[in-house]
């Protein structure tokens, strides 16, 4: 749904309640503030119907993990979930689930990201959930191997322990610094963050992970992952259900645009905006192509598209949700970086662009063999070695 500023005009009443003056424009509907707030809240809560009080036994305590980036989407989702829990307690005296909030601090490798202090502000505002924080360098504590030997070539010796004398943070920084481009660094950073969140959730016995991705974010991810050569993973990255990581993924905000969430966050009482990091609606694109990432380009594109053509954004997500997840078996190889299964040792080649047809010609079979030997899927190989180097290897 498209939202933009709308100043109430005399004689224009809310399309839903037919009483109050309209103050917000939602696509073609003029809504008052209260109806708009209900609209956003109900969209998210509807996605949480399986976690109603009546749907589980009193003897079972379900824990859901909410990873937060302190952006508008995750902060708004935390606000809505806290309201839902309070409503359940008021009606039945018990909650349908307990919420665990996690912040992964990536400030050592990235700038302008939230830190522990930002999480403290959320905890003061919403004391009901349990709060935890991790640094990205703690990946080794959760059994996630850092493939630093992939940075300059394919895996040759997994038993190499030359880096064991370095601190986890120093090893991580060295590894990230060796990556060939800004897109590679952003991609790998996101992968490691996601895997750390998954392992933390499994370690804490969480039933599901509640991702704060909006319709806009899912559309960005759809095109970005395809451009990065990881289109085969779209059914797992944009759809709800059991993930190949062994835990359930849920997207309560998948039916709401980012602009809707931004408007919602400014209309709560008090506003959520002081809790949000990076409230700017669009991130500036650097004049230098070297420092511009695919994710930055997709973010800027869809944030501009949703202003005038919100149906396009929704259609991208709706289409990606129709993709079928690749069939895989326990014997199939898992990518050493992203951890996703690679069906039939294909390296993800037949689905790198999101296509669903399993047609691998002679050339692609040779490519798959190279990727299988490396232990990487096609998308991660591009990130680790750079697109040009991979293409040169694949065409020799």
CSV table of N, CA and C in Angstrom, one decimal, residues 3-4 37 53 64 71 86 91 118 138 152 206 216 224 234 257 265 297 304 317 328 337 348 351 375:
chain,number,residue,atom,x,y,z
A,3,UNK,N,1.9,5.1,0.7
A,3,UNK,CA,1.6,6.1,1.7
A,3,UNK,C,2.4,7.3,1.4
A,4,UNK,N,1.8,8.4,1.5
A,4,UNK,CA,2.5,9.7,1.3
A,4,UNK,C,1.8,10.7,2.2
A,37,UNK,N,-3.4,3.3,11.9
A,37,UNK,CA,-2.7,2.5,12.9
A,37,UNK,C,-3.2,1.1,13.0
A,53,UNK,N,-2.7,-17.4,21.9
A,53,UNK,CA,-2.7,-18.1,23.2
A,53,UNK,C,-3.4,-19.5,23.0
A,64,UNK,N,10.3,-17.0,20.5
A,64,UNK,CA,10.5,-16.5,19.2
A,64,UNK,C,11.7,-15.5,19.2
A,71,UNK,N,16.5,-0.3,12.8
A,71,UNK,CA,15.9,0.4,11.7
A,71,UNK,C,14.4,0.5,11.9
A,86,UNK,N,0.9,-7.7,25.2
A,86,UNK,CA,0.1,-7.0,26.2
A,86,UNK,C,-1.4,-7.3,26.1
A,91,UNK,N,-6.3,-10.2,28.0
A,91,UNK,CA,-7.5,-11.0,27.7
A,91,UNK,C,-7.5,-12.3,28.4
A,118,UNK,N,22.2,1.4,21.6
A,118,UNK,CA,20.9,1.5,21.0
A,118,UNK,C,20.0,0.4,21.5
A,138,UNK,N,32.0,-13.3,17.2
A,138,UNK,CA,31.6,-14.5,18.0
A,138,UNK,C,31.1,-15.6,17.1
A,152,UNK,N,41.7,-15.6,-1.3
A,152,UNK,CA,42.6,-15.5,-2.4
A,152,UNK,C,42.6,-16.7,-3.3
A,206,UNK,N,14.8,-21.5,20.3
A,206,UNK,CA,13.7,-20.7,19.7
A,206,UNK,C,13.0,-21.5,18.6
A,216,UNK,N,9.1,-3.9,0.8
A,216,UNK,CA,10.1,-3.2,0.1
A,216,UNK,C,11.4,-3.9,0.2
A,224,UNK,N,18.5,-8.2,-5.7
A,224,UNK,CA,19.9,-8.2,-5.2
A,224,UNK,C,20.5,-9.6,-5.2
A,234,UNK,N,16.2,-17.9,-3.4
A,234,UNK,CA,15.1,-16.9,-3.2
A,234,UNK,C,13.9,-17.6,-2.4
A,257,UNK,N,4.7,-1.9,3.1
A,257,UNK,CA,5.8,-1.2,2.5
A,257,UNK,C,6.6,-0.4,3.6
A,265,UNK,N,5.6,4.7,12.4
A,265,UNK,CA,6.6,5.0,13.5
A,265,UNK,C,6.5,6.5,13.9
A,297,UNK,N,22.1,0.0,-4.5
A,297,UNK,CA,21.3,0.3,-5.7
A,297,UNK,C,19.9,-0.2,-5.6
A,304,UNK,N,12.3,4.5,-4.4
A,304,UNK,CA,11.7,5.5,-5.3
A,304,UNK,C,10.5,4.9,-6.0
A,317,UNK,N,7.6,-9.3,-4.9
A,317,UNK,CA,7.6,-10.2,-3.8
A,317,UNK,C,6.6,-11.3,-4.1
A,328,UNK,N,16.5,-31.0,-2.0
A,328,UNK,CA,17.9,-31.4,-1.6
A,328,UNK,C,17.7,-32.6,-0.6
A,337,UNK,N,30.2,-21.1,2.9
A,337,UNK,CA,30.1,-19.7,3.3
A,337,UNK,C,28.6,-19.4,3.8
A,348,UNK,N,24.6,-24.5,-7.5
A,348,UNK,CA,23.6,-23.5,-7.6
A,348,UNK,C,23.6,-22.8,-9.0
A,351,UNK,N,20.2,-22.5,-10.9
A,351,UNK,CA,19.3,-21.6,-10.3
A,351,UNK,C,19.9,-20.2,-9.9
A,375,UNK,N,33.7,-25.9,-2.7
A,375,UNK,CA,32.9,-25.9,-1.5
A,375,UNK,C,31.9,-24.7,-1.4
